[in-house]
């Protein structure tokens, strides 16, 4: 993704990657440190259309929970499903967003079935 952004004209110094996270929850939690360290006030989340809602929610929650709270997130989605299908949130997607939101807040007790499995 970073190489593609550079090829499209984005200065490589403006790209911060998290290559350590194993999940969207970890990505949101790890990234807030890099954003704070570099005093970033505006960040763009690039993800698939089917994943961007969850990403936006988790990054926002991570910032609310531990700061920095003044970061504004904008999402850019790569279309990976028909637009009509992406306009509504499925019950499974809602459940995943709620589950990961609770994990981002530190409520890991919600790891049991059926919340962990989709």
PDB file of C-alpha atoms in Angstrom:
ATOM      1  CA  UNK A   1       0.000   0.000   0.000  1.00  0.00           C
ATOM      2  CA  UNK A   2       2.769   2.451   0.909  1.00  0.00           C
ATOM      3  CA  UNK A   3       4.514   1.927  -2.430  1.00  0.00           C
ATOM      4  CA  UNK A   4       1.247   2.480  -4.281  1.00  0.00           C
ATOM      5  CA  UNK A   5       0.685   5.762  -2.398  1.00  0.00           C
ATOM      6  CA  UNK A   6       4.209   6.938  -3.254  1.00  0.00           C
ATOM      7  CA  UNK A   7       3.630   6.047  -6.911  1.00  0.00           C
ATOM      8  CA  UNK A   8       0.461   8.151  -6.790  1.00  0.00           C
ATOM      9  CA  UNK A   9       2.377  11.177  -5.491  1.00  0.00           C
ATOM     10  CA  UNK A  10       2.155  10.952  -1.690  1.00  0.00           C
ATOM     11  CA  UNK A  11       5.422  11.977  -0.027  1.00  0.00           C
ATOM     12  CA  UNK A  12       6.873   8.895   1.688  1.00  0.00           C
ATOM     13  CA  UNK A  13       7.643  11.009   4.782  1.00  0.00           C
ATOM     14  CA  UNK A  14       3.885  11.397   5.288  1.00  0.00           C
ATOM     15  CA  UNK A  15       3.219   7.658   5.387  1.00  0.00           C
ATOM     16  CA  UNK A  16       3.321   5.829   8.717  1.00  0.00           C
ATOM     17  CA  UNK A  17       2.861   2.078   8.624  1.00  0.00           C
ATOM     18  CA  UNK A  18       2.085  -0.341  11.402  1.00  0.00           C
ATOM     19  CA  UNK A  19       3.724  -3.645  10.519  1.00  0.00           C
ATOM     20  CA  UNK A  20       3.319  -5.210  13.960  1.00  0.00           C
ATOM     21  CA  UNK A  21      -0.439  -5.367  14.553  1.00  0.00           C
ATOM     22  CA  UNK A  22      -2.166  -8.711  14.188  1.00  0.00           C
ATOM     23  CA  UNK A  23      -5.676  -7.248  14.177  1.00  0.00           C
ATOM     24  CA  UNK A  24      -7.566  -4.022  13.588  1.00  0.00           C
ATOM     25  CA  UNK A  25      -7.803  -3.567  17.361  1.00  0.00           C
ATOM     26  CA  UNK A  26      -4.010  -3.754  17.708  1.00  0.00           C
ATOM     27  CA  UNK A  27      -3.562  -1.514  14.671  1.00  0.00           C
ATOM     28  CA  UNK A  28      -5.726   1.199  16.246  1.00  0.00           C
ATOM     29  CA  UNK A  29      -3.990   0.890  19.621  1.00  0.00           C
ATOM     30  CA  UNK A  30      -0.439   0.828  18.194  1.00  0.00           C
ATOM     31  CA  UNK A  31      -1.055   3.611  15.671  1.00  0.00           C
ATOM     32  CA  UNK A  32      -2.252   6.142  18.225  1.00  0.00           C
ATOM     33  CA  UNK A  33       1.284   6.179  19.693  1.00  0.00           C
ATOM     34  CA  UNK A  34       2.862   6.984  16.326  1.00  0.00           C
ATOM     35  CA  UNK A  35       0.232   9.633  15.665  1.00  0.00           C
ATOM     36  CA  UNK A  36       0.883  11.240  19.059  1.00  0.00           C
ATOM     37  CA  UNK A  37       4.672  11.033  18.676  1.00  0.00           C
ATOM     38  CA  UNK A  38       4.548  12.877  15.358  1.00  0.00           C
ATOM     39  CA  UNK A  39       1.814  15.262  16.574  1.00  0.00           C
ATOM     40  CA  UNK A  40      -0.505  14.257  13.767  1.00  0.00           C
ATOM     41  CA  UNK A  41      -3.840  16.086  13.854  1.00  0.00           C
ATOM     42  CA  UNK A  42      -5.437  14.581  10.735  1.00  0.00           C
ATOM     43  CA  UNK A  43      -5.112  10.960   9.639  1.00  0.00           C
ATOM     44  CA  UNK A  44      -6.488   9.013   6.702  1.00  0.00           C
ATOM     45  CA  UNK A  45      -7.525   5.397   7.201  1.00  0.00           C
ATOM     46  CA  UNK A  46      -7.316   3.410   3.963  1.00  0.00           C
ATOM     47  CA  UNK A  47      -9.111   0.078   3.978  1.00  0.00           C
ATOM     48  CA  UNK A  48     -11.511  -2.091   2.031  1.00  0.00           C
ATOM     49  CA  UNK A  49     -15.092  -0.920   1.796  1.00  0.00           C
ATOM     50  CA  UNK A  50     -16.268  -3.854   3.869  1.00  0.00           C
ATOM     51  CA  UNK A  51     -13.765  -3.059   6.636  1.00  0.00           C
ATOM     52  CA  UNK A  52     -13.657   0.725   6.758  1.00  0.00           C
ATOM     53  CA  UNK A  53     -16.563   1.158   9.224  1.00  0.00           C
ATOM     54  CA  UNK A  54     -14.823  -1.028  11.786  1.00  0.00           C
ATOM     55  CA  UNK A  55     -11.492   0.747  11.257  1.00  0.00           C
ATOM     56  CA  UNK A  56     -13.015   4.208  11.658  1.00  0.00           C
ATOM     57  CA  UNK A  57     -14.831   3.168  14.837  1.00  0.00           C
ATOM     58  CA  UNK A  58     -11.796   1.528  16.448  1.00  0.00           C
ATOM     59  CA  UNK A  59      -9.341   4.329  15.665  1.00  0.00           C
ATOM     60  CA  UNK A  60     -11.804   6.895  17.029  1.00  0.00           C
ATOM     61  CA  UNK A  61     -12.381   4.856  20.202  1.00  0.00           C
ATOM     62  CA  UNK A  62      -8.645   4.300  20.730  1.00  0.00           C
ATOM     63  CA  UNK A  63      -8.085   8.058  20.579  1.00  0.00           C
ATOM     64  CA  UNK A  64     -11.000   8.800  22.911  1.00  0.00           C
ATOM     65  CA  UNK A  65      -9.826   6.232  25.434  1.00  0.00           C
ATOM     66  CA  UNK A  66      -6.155   7.153  25.750  1.00  0.00           C
ATOM     67  CA  UNK A  67      -5.530  10.097  23.487  1.00  0.00           C
ATOM     68  CA  UNK A  68      -4.519  12.017  21.679  1.00  0.00           C
ATOM     69  CA  UNK A  69      -8.150  13.064  21.495  1.00  0.00           C
ATOM     70  CA  UNK A  70      -7.767  15.844  18.955  1.00  0.00           C
ATOM     71  CA  UNK A  71      -6.984  13.634  15.938  1.00  0.00           C
ATOM     72  CA  UNK A  72      -9.519  13.780  13.138  1.00  0.00           C
ATOM     73  CA  UNK A  73      -9.848  10.587  11.101  1.00  0.00           C
ATOM     74  CA  UNK A  74     -11.055  10.377   7.527  1.00  0.00           C
ATOM     75  CA  UNK A  75     -11.664   7.040   5.841  1.00  0.00           C
ATOM     76  CA  UNK A  76     -11.026   6.092   2.235  1.00  0.00           C
ATOM     77  CA  UNK A  77     -12.531   2.826   1.075  1.00  0.00           C
ATOM     78  CA  UNK A  78     -11.515   0.562  -1.759  1.00  0.00           C
ATOM     79  CA  UNK A  79     -14.725  -0.819  -3.206  1.00  0.00           C
ATOM     80  CA  UNK A  80     -14.714  -4.584  -2.707  1.00  0.00           C
ATOM     81  CA  UNK A  81     -18.452  -5.309  -2.906  1.00  0.00           C
ATOM     82  CA  UNK A  82     -21.372  -3.897  -4.879  1.00  0.00           C
ATOM     83  CA  UNK A  83     -22.242  -0.436  -3.525  1.00  0.00           C
ATOM     84  CA  UNK A  84     -25.843  -1.423  -2.789  1.00  0.00           C
ATOM     85  CA  UNK A  85     -24.560  -4.207  -0.542  1.00  0.00           C
ATOM     86  CA  UNK A  86     -22.198  -1.861   1.311  1.00  0.00           C
ATOM     87  CA  UNK A  87     -24.838   0.766   2.120  1.00  0.00           C
ATOM     88  CA  UNK A  88     -26.308  -1.249   4.952  1.00  0.00           C
ATOM     89  CA  UNK A  89     -24.494  -2.870   7.850  1.00  0.00           C
ATOM     90  CA  UNK A  90     -25.140  -6.575   8.306  1.00  0.00           C
ATOM     91  CA  UNK A  91     -25.875  -8.030  11.722  1.00  0.00           C
ATOM     92  CA  UNK A  92     -22.537  -9.865  11.589  1.00  0.00           C
ATOM     93  CA  UNK A  93     -20.661  -6.650  10.798  1.00  0.00           C
ATOM     94  CA  UNK A  94     -22.392  -4.850  13.677  1.00  0.00           C
ATOM     95  CA  UNK A  95     -21.503  -7.662  16.040  1.00  0.00           C
ATOM     96  CA  UNK A  96     -17.862  -7.537  14.914  1.00  0.00           C
ATOM     97  CA  UNK A  97     -17.701  -3.761  15.347  1.00  0.00           C
ATOM     98  CA  UNK A  98     -19.224  -3.940  18.843  1.00  0.00           C
ATOM     99  CA  UNK A  99     -16.926  -6.807  19.870  1.00  0.00           C
ATOM    100  CA  UNK A 100     -13.793  -5.043  18.632  1.00  0.00           C
ATOM    101  CA  UNK A 101     -14.918  -1.717  20.117  1.00  0.00           C
ATOM    102  CA  UNK A 102     -15.130  -3.380  23.533  1.00  0.00           C
ATOM    103  CA  UNK A 103     -11.679  -4.917  23.051  1.00  0.00           C
ATOM    104  CA  UNK A 104     -10.283  -1.500  22.103  1.00  0.00           C
ATOM    105  CA  UNK A 105     -11.656  -0.166  25.399  1.00  0.00           C
ATOM    106  CA  UNK A 106      -9.870  -2.927  27.268  1.00  0.00           C
ATOM    107  CA  UNK A 107     -12.885  -5.168  27.862  1.00  0.00           C
ATOM    108  CA  UNK A 108     -11.252  -8.399  26.723  1.00  0.00           C
ATOM    109  CA  UNK A 109     -13.742 -10.495  28.703  1.00  0.00           C
ATOM    110  CA  UNK A 110     -15.840 -10.487  25.540  1.00  0.00           C
ATOM    111  CA  UNK A 111     -13.610 -13.071  23.862  1.00  0.00           C
ATOM    112  CA  UNK A 112     -15.949 -16.009  24.369  1.00  0.00           C
ATOM    113  CA  UNK A 113     -18.118 -17.681  21.766  1.00  0.00           C
ATOM    114  CA  UNK A 114     -20.272 -16.453  20.015  1.00  0.00           C
ATOM    115  CA  UNK A 115     -18.832 -12.937  20.244  1.00  0.00           C
ATOM    116  CA  UNK A 116     -15.328 -13.997  19.212  1.00  0.00           C
ATOM    117  CA  UNK A 117     -16.498 -16.123  16.296  1.00  0.00           C
ATOM    118  CA  UNK A 118     -18.380 -14.844  13.277  1.00  0.00           C
TER     119      UNK A 118
END
